[in-house]
PDB file of C-alpha atoms in Angstrom:
ATOM      1  CA  MET A 276       0.000   0.000   0.000  1.00  0.00           C
ATOM      2  CA  SER A 277       1.450   3.356  -1.034  1.00  0.00           C
ATOM      3  CA  SER A 278       1.805   6.035   1.602  1.00  0.00           C
ATOM      4  CA  SER A 279       1.090   9.694   1.057  1.00  0.00           C
ATOM      5  CA  PRO A 280       4.126  11.884   0.355  1.00  0.00           C
ATOM      6  CA  PRO A 281       5.492  13.930   3.258  1.00  0.00           C
ATOM      7  CA  PRO A 282       4.192  17.491   3.496  1.00  0.00           C
ATOM      8  CA  ARG A 283       6.236  20.288   2.058  1.00  0.00           C
ATOM      9  CA  PRO A 284       8.423  22.251   4.485  1.00  0.00           C
ATOM     10  CA  LEU A 285       6.835  25.375   5.915  1.00  0.00           C
ATOM     11  CA  ILE A 286       8.606  28.729   6.168  1.00  0.00           C
ATOM     12  CA  LEU A 287       7.431  31.909   7.875  1.00  0.00           C
ATOM     13  CA  GLY A 288       8.709  34.831   5.811  1.00  0.00           C
ATOM     14  CA  SER A 289       8.938  37.185   8.754  1.00  0.00           C
ATOM     15  CA  THR A 290      11.336  37.939  11.587  1.00  0.00           C
ATOM     16  CA  SER A 291       8.499  39.204  13.803  1.00  0.00           C
ATOM     17  CA  ARG A 292       8.494  37.395  17.130  1.00  0.00           C
ATOM     18  CA  TYR A 293       4.762  38.052  17.414  1.00  0.00           C
ATOM     19  CA  ARG A 294       4.030  36.185  14.171  1.00  0.00           C
ATOM     20  CA  ARG A 295       6.399  33.374  15.114  1.00  0.00           C
ATOM     21  CA  GLU A 296       4.679  32.880  18.459  1.00  0.00           C
ATOM     22  CA  LEU A 297       1.255  32.894  16.786  1.00  0.00           C
ATOM     23  CA  LEU A 298       2.221  30.379  14.101  1.00  0.00           C
ATOM     24  CA  GLU A 299       3.554  28.045  16.805  1.00  0.00           C
ATOM     25  CA  ARG A 300      -0.062  27.605  17.950  1.00  0.00           C
ATOM     26  CA  LEU A 301      -0.774  25.519  14.819  1.00  0.00           C
ATOM     27  CA  ARG A 302       1.888  22.987  15.921  1.00  0.00           C
ATOM     28  CA  LEU A 303       3.360  22.715  12.444  1.00  0.00           C
ATOM     29  CA  PRO A 304       7.156  22.542  12.201  1.00  0.00           C
ATOM     30  CA  PHE A 305       8.449  25.627  10.428  1.00  0.00           C
ATOM     31  CA  GLU A 306      11.533  27.691   9.784  1.00  0.00           C
ATOM     32  CA  VAL A 307      11.875  31.475   9.773  1.00  0.00           C
ATOM     33  CA  ARG A 308      13.455  33.526   6.998  1.00  0.00           C
ATOM     34  CA  SER A 309      13.770  37.278   6.535  1.00  0.00           C
ATOM     35  CA  PRO A 310      11.920  38.400   3.398  1.00  0.00           C
ATOM     36  CA  GLU A 311      14.167  41.427   2.625  1.00  0.00           C
ATOM     37  CA  THR A 312      11.300  43.398   1.074  1.00  0.00           C
ATOM     38  CA  ASP A 313      11.044  47.127   0.384  1.00  0.00           C
ATOM     39  CA  GLU A 314       8.053  48.290   2.431  1.00  0.00           C
ATOM     40  CA  THR A 315       7.792  51.789   0.966  1.00  0.00           C
ATOM     41  CA  PRO A 316       4.141  52.683   0.189  1.00  0.00           C
ATOM     42  CA  GLN A 317       3.300  53.485  -3.408  1.00  0.00           C
ATOM     43  CA  PRO A 318       1.753  56.881  -4.227  1.00  0.00           C
ATOM     44  CA  GLY A 319      -1.954  56.871  -3.419  1.00  0.00           C
ATOM     45  CA  GLU A 320      -1.875  53.294  -2.109  1.00  0.00           C
ATOM     46  CA  SER A 321      -4.555  52.538   0.477  1.00  0.00           C
ATOM     47  CA  PRO A 322      -3.566  50.888   3.774  1.00  0.00           C
ATOM     48  CA  ALA A 323      -5.443  47.687   2.815  1.00  0.00           C
ATOM     49  CA  ALA A 324      -3.782  47.527  -0.603  1.00  0.00           C
ATOM     50  CA  LEU A 325      -0.368  48.200   0.956  1.00  0.00           C
ATOM     51  CA  ALA A 326      -0.774  45.397   3.507  1.00  0.00           C
ATOM     52  CA  GLN A 327      -1.879  42.919   0.841  1.00  0.00           C
ATOM     53  CA  ARG A 328       0.900  43.863  -1.588  1.00  0.00           C
ATOM     54  CA  LEU A 329       3.594  43.561   1.078  1.00  0.00           C
ATOM     55  CA  ALA A 330       2.286  40.249   2.450  1.00  0.00           C
ATOM     56  CA  LEU A 331       2.430  38.723  -1.021  1.00  0.00           C
ATOM     57  CA  ALA A 332       5.801  40.304  -1.815  1.00  0.00           C
ATOM     58  CA  LYS A 333       7.307  38.903   1.399  1.00  0.00           C
ATOM     59  CA  ALA A 334       6.023  35.395   0.678  1.00  0.00           C
ATOM     60  CA  GLN A 335       7.224  35.542  -2.930  1.00  0.00           C
ATOM     61  CA  ALA A 336      10.680  36.817  -1.943  1.00  0.00           C
ATOM     62  CA  VAL A 337      11.276  33.857   0.364  1.00  0.00           C
ATOM     63  CA  ALA A 338       9.619  31.377  -2.031  1.00  0.00           C
ATOM     64  CA  ARG A 339      12.111  32.323  -4.735  1.00  0.00           C
ATOM     65  CA  GLN A 340      14.915  31.200  -2.420  1.00  0.00           C
ATOM     66  CA  HIS A 341      13.042  28.079  -1.243  1.00  0.00           C
ATOM     67  CA  PRO A 342      10.846  26.973  -4.173  1.00  0.00           C
ATOM     68  CA  GLN A 343       9.909  23.620  -2.652  1.00  0.00           C
ATOM     69  CA  ALA A 344       8.540  25.148   0.536  1.00  0.00           C
ATOM     70  CA  ILE A 345       5.170  26.584   1.481  1.00  0.00           C
ATOM     71  CA  VAL A 346       5.868  30.162   2.544  1.00  0.00           C
ATOM     72  CA  ILE A 347       3.749  32.467   4.680  1.00  0.00           C
ATOM     73  CA  GLY A 348       4.055  36.230   4.317  1.00  0.00           C
ATOM     74  CA  SER A 349       2.133  38.754   6.386  1.00  0.00           C
ATOM     75  CA  ASP A 350       1.902  42.488   6.879  1.00  0.00           C
ATOM     76  CA  GLN A 351      -0.130  44.876   8.990  1.00  0.00           C
ATOM     77  CA  VAL A 352      -0.910  48.536   8.368  1.00  0.00           C
ATOM     78  CA  ALA A 353      -2.992  50.658  10.719  1.00  0.00           C
ATOM     79  CA  ASP A 354      -5.594  52.702   8.822  1.00  0.00           C
ATOM     80  CA  LEU A 355      -6.525  56.050  10.396  1.00  0.00           C
ATOM     81  CA  ASP A 356      -9.030  57.909   8.234  1.00  0.00           C
ATOM     82  CA  GLY A 357      -7.510  56.336   5.121  1.00  0.00           C
ATOM     83  CA  ARG A 358      -3.918  57.167   6.107  1.00  0.00           C
ATOM     84  CA  PRO A 359      -1.413  54.373   6.748  1.00  0.00           C
ATOM     85  CA  ILE A 360       0.086  54.317  10.241  1.00  0.00           C
ATOM     86  CA  GLY A 361       3.168  52.125  10.467  1.00  0.00           C
ATOM     87  CA  LYS A 362       5.567  51.090  13.206  1.00  0.00           C
ATOM     88  CA  PRO A 363       6.617  54.159  15.202  1.00  0.00           C
ATOM     89  CA  GLY A 364      10.237  53.171  15.829  1.00  0.00           C
ATOM     90  CA  THR A 365      10.695  55.884  18.477  1.00  0.00           C
ATOM     91  CA  HIS A 366       9.011  57.055  21.668  1.00  0.00           C
ATOM     92  CA  GLU A 367       8.186  60.432  20.151  1.00  0.00           C
ATOM     93  CA  ARG A 368       6.496  58.988  17.071  1.00  0.00           C
ATOM     94  CA  ALA A 369       4.574  56.498  19.213  1.00  0.00           C
ATOM     95  CA  ARG A 370       3.290  59.363  21.351  1.00  0.00           C
ATOM     96  CA  GLU A 371       2.173  61.231  18.216  1.00  0.00           C
ATOM     97  CA  GLN A 372       0.395  58.138  16.867  1.00  0.00           C
ATOM     98  CA  LEU A 373      -1.549  57.529  20.064  1.00  0.00           C
ATOM     99  CA  ARG A 374      -2.536  61.178  20.358  1.00  0.00           C
ATOM    100  CA  ALA A 375      -3.848  61.038  16.770  1.00  0.00           C
ATOM    101  CA  MET A 376      -5.812  57.829  17.441  1.00  0.00           C
ATOM    102  CA  SER A 377      -7.256  58.913  20.795  1.00  0.00           C
ATOM    103  CA  GLY A 378     -11.049  58.742  20.720  1.00  0.00           C
ATOM    104  CA  LYS A 379     -11.110  57.384  17.161  1.00  0.00           C
ATOM    105  CA  ALA A 380     -11.742  54.119  15.323  1.00  0.00           C
ATOM    106  CA  VAL A 381      -8.706  52.660  13.583  1.00  0.00           C
ATOM    107  CA  VAL A 382      -8.774  49.707  11.192  1.00  0.00           C
ATOM    108  CA  PHE A 383      -5.749  47.448  11.475  1.00  0.00           C
ATOM    109  CA  GLN A 384      -5.427  45.937   7.993  1.00  0.00           C
ATOM    110  CA  THR A 385      -3.725  42.573   8.482  1.00  0.00           C
ATOM    111  CA  ALA A 386      -2.913  40.614   5.349  1.00  0.00           C
ATOM    112  CA  VAL A 387      -1.550  37.088   4.925  1.00  0.00           C
ATOM    113  CA  ALA A 388      -0.278  35.349   1.806  1.00  0.00           C
ATOM    114  CA  VAL A 389       0.751  31.743   1.196  1.00  0.00           C
ATOM    115  CA  VAL A 390       2.985  30.872  -1.754  1.00  0.00           C
ATOM    116  CA  CYS A 391       4.653  27.714  -3.091  1.00  0.00           C
ATOM    117  CA  ALA A 392       6.831  28.309  -6.149  1.00  0.00           C
ATOM    118  CA  ASP A 393       7.120  24.633  -7.155  1.00  0.00           C
ATOM    119  CA  SER A 394       3.375  23.973  -7.146  1.00  0.00           C
ATOM    120  CA  GLY A 395       2.449  27.421  -8.433  1.00  0.00           C
ATOM    121  CA  PHE A 396       0.150  28.014  -5.483  1.00  0.00           C
ATOM    122  CA  ALA A 397      -0.356  31.630  -4.434  1.00  0.00           C
ATOM    123  CA  ALA A 398      -3.271  33.012  -2.448  1.00  0.00           C
ATOM    124  CA  GLN A 399      -3.853  35.742   0.080  1.00  0.00           C
ATOM    125  CA  ALA A 400      -6.480  37.072   2.462  1.00  0.00           C
ATOM    126  CA  LEU A 401      -7.186  40.264   4.362  1.00  0.00           C
ATOM    127  CA  ALA A 402      -8.372  40.348   7.977  1.00  0.00           C
ATOM    128  CA  PRO A 403      -9.377  43.889   8.948  1.00  0.00           C
ATOM    129  CA  VAL A 404      -9.750  44.610  12.651  1.00  0.00           C
ATOM    130  CA  ARG A 405     -11.710  47.685  13.776  1.00  0.00           C
ATOM    131  CA  VAL A 406     -10.298  49.080  16.994  1.00  0.00           C
ATOM    132  CA  VAL A 407     -11.920  51.917  18.928  1.00  0.00           C
ATOM    133  CA  PHE A 408      -9.525  53.890  21.121  1.00  0.00           C
ATOM    134  CA  ARG A 409     -10.608  55.551  24.339  1.00  0.00           C
ATOM    135  CA  GLU A 410     -10.064  59.270  24.869  1.00  0.00           C
ATOM    136  CA  LEU A 411      -6.498  59.143  26.156  1.00  0.00           C
ATOM    137  CA  SER A 412      -4.737  61.679  28.351  1.00  0.00           C
ATOM    138  CA  ASP A 413      -1.081  62.515  27.773  1.00  0.00           C
ATOM    139  CA  LEU A 414      -0.234  60.924  31.128  1.00  0.00           C
ATOM    140  CA  GLU A 415      -1.978  57.668  30.159  1.00  0.00           C
ATOM    141  CA  ILE A 416      -0.117  57.611  26.860  1.00  0.00           C
ATOM    142  CA  GLU A 417       3.224  58.289  28.532  1.00  0.00           C
ATOM    143  CA  ASN A 418       2.730  55.635  31.217  1.00  0.00           C
ATOM    144  CA  TYR A 419       1.690  53.063  28.611  1.00  0.00           C
ATOM    145  CA  LEU A 420       4.659  53.779  26.346  1.00  0.00           C
ATOM    146  CA  ARG A 421       7.146  53.554  29.187  1.00  0.00           C
ATOM    147  CA  ALA A 422       5.635  50.269  30.353  1.00  0.00           C
ATOM    148  CA  GLU A 423       5.313  48.523  26.979  1.00  0.00           C
ATOM    149  CA  GLN A 424       7.737  50.324  24.617  1.00  0.00           C
ATOM    150  CA  PRO A 425       5.659  49.167  21.613  1.00  0.00           C
ATOM    151  CA  TYR A 426       7.897  50.769  19.014  1.00  0.00           C
ATOM    152  CA  ASP A 427       7.882  47.718  16.720  1.00  0.00           C
ATOM    153  CA  CYS A 428       4.072  47.527  16.527  1.00  0.00           C
ATOM    154  CA  ALA A 429       1.924  49.213  13.874  1.00  0.00           C
ATOM    155  CA  GLY A 430      -0.032  51.979  15.564  1.00  0.00           C
ATOM    156  CA  SER A 431       1.894  51.531  18.848  1.00  0.00           C
ATOM    157  CA  ALA A 432      -0.927  49.427  20.358  1.00  0.00           C
ATOM    158  CA  LYS A 433      -0.093  45.993  21.819  1.00  0.00           C
ATOM    159  CA  SER A 434      -3.522  44.643  22.691  1.00  0.00           C
ATOM    160  CA  GLU A 435      -2.038  41.438  24.129  1.00  0.00           C
ATOM    161  CA  GLY A 436      -0.459  43.484  26.906  1.00  0.00           C
ATOM    162  CA  LEU A 437      -1.209  46.737  28.705  1.00  0.00           C
ATOM    163  CA  GLY A 438      -2.382  48.183  25.401  1.00  0.00           C
ATOM    164  CA  ILE A 439      -5.784  46.619  25.972  1.00  0.00           C
ATOM    165  CA  ALA A 440      -6.353  49.461  28.490  1.00  0.00           C
ATOM    166  CA  LEU A 441      -6.118  51.959  25.608  1.00  0.00           C
ATOM    167  CA  LEU A 442      -9.168  50.518  23.910  1.00  0.00           C
ATOM    168  CA  ALA A 443     -12.932  50.778  24.098  1.00  0.00           C
ATOM    169  CA  ALA A 444     -13.715  47.976  21.622  1.00  0.00           C
ATOM    170  CA  ILE A 445     -12.211  45.444  19.197  1.00  0.00           C
ATOM    171  CA  GLU A 446     -14.265  44.109  16.291  1.00  0.00           C
ATOM    172  CA  SER A 447     -12.835  41.146  14.348  1.00  0.00           C
ATOM    173  CA  ASP A 448     -13.787  37.745  12.952  1.00  0.00           C
ATOM    174  CA  ASP A 449     -10.184  36.482  13.226  1.00  0.00           C
ATOM    175  CA  PRO A 450      -9.024  37.206  16.788  1.00  0.00           C
ATOM    176  CA  THR A 451      -5.252  36.916  16.312  1.00  0.00           C
ATOM    177  CA  ALA A 452      -5.212  39.331  13.364  1.00  0.00           C
ATOM    178  CA  LEU A 453      -4.620  42.331  15.616  1.00  0.00           C
ATOM    179  CA  ILE A 454      -1.447  40.736  17.016  1.00  0.00           C
ATOM    180  CA  GLY A 455      -0.085  40.295  13.500  1.00  0.00           C
ATOM    181  CA  LEU A 456      -1.128  36.982  11.935  1.00  0.00           C
ATOM    182  CA  PRO A 457      -4.801  36.019  11.326  1.00  0.00           C
ATOM    183  CA  LEU A 458      -4.650  32.317  12.177  1.00  0.00           C
ATOM    184  CA  ILE A 459      -8.142  31.431  10.909  1.00  0.00           C
ATOM    185  CA  ARG A 460      -7.311  32.776   7.452  1.00  0.00           C
ATOM    186  CA  THR A 461      -3.769  31.392   7.634  1.00  0.00           C
ATOM    187  CA  GLY A 462      -5.108  27.920   8.392  1.00  0.00           C
ATOM    188  CA  ALA A 463      -7.527  28.138   5.467  1.00  0.00           C
ATOM    189  CA  LEU A 464      -4.760  29.138   3.052  1.00  0.00           C
ATOM    190  CA  LEU A 465      -2.447  26.402   4.329  1.00  0.00           C
ATOM    191  CA  ARG A 466      -5.141  23.782   3.775  1.00  0.00           C
ATOM    192  CA  GLN A 467      -5.602  25.054   0.223  1.00  0.00           C
ATOM    193  CA  ALA A 468      -1.838  24.701  -0.269  1.00  0.00           C
ATOM    194  CA  GLY A 469      -1.954  21.101   0.988  1.00  0.00           C
ATOM    195  CA  LEU A 470      -0.830  21.547   4.576  1.00  0.00           C
ATOM    196  CA  ASP A 471      -3.520  20.921   7.203  1.00  0.00           C
ATOM    197  CA  PRO A 472      -2.530  21.694  10.828  1.00  0.00           C
ATOM    198  CA  LEU A 473      -4.919  18.984  12.070  1.00  0.00           C
ATOM    199  CA  LEU A 474      -3.407  16.367   9.757  1.00  0.00           C
ATOM    200  CA  HIS A 475       0.252  17.391   9.592  1.00  0.00           C
ATOM    201  CA  GLY A 476       0.842  19.100  12.942  1.00  0.00           C
ATOM    202  CA  ALA A 477       2.832  17.753  15.866  1.00  0.00           C
ATOM    203  CA  SER A 478      -0.296  16.322  17.524  1.00  0.00           C
ATOM    204  CA  ALA A 479      -1.585  14.601  14.350  1.00  0.00           C
TER     205      ALA A 479
END
């Protein structure tokens, strides 16, 4: 009786520790590679379009180096009134971002793409998360930033930590999307690519 071929190797095309920790929940063995992608927005590009383009570009960049593998790429862009809000990088920029988002609804556009060069598979999905920020005082913002130092997070808001205290509401159909990788959509794309976490994971 012939046995089914082993699943293709899985690679996460991201050096984000948040995405790595999320993908570990699916219990699939995977490696991590840096996608080396230019993340400069194009003129007039919407936050949703930017996130989707970069997610696919990251997956494709790694897939070119590892054609036999299934590669996941992801990107997140905070959307404030149609303007992209990226990672602050510094305390000052984080303070400015949170002041701008205070009392407003922000859509965190989180995109994921799955690519396999050998099989020709390429698909992507968008998981928007609507986040309503409380009216924040400068002291609240300062205390939060000093506690969390969220300078590597789009929009400066780490909802998995103290950042949850910044918020009035979170609306999403894919709960991990706000942290950086929408696992419901990721699982669906992986199954389409031939890799099912419930069949090929460590517990299967």
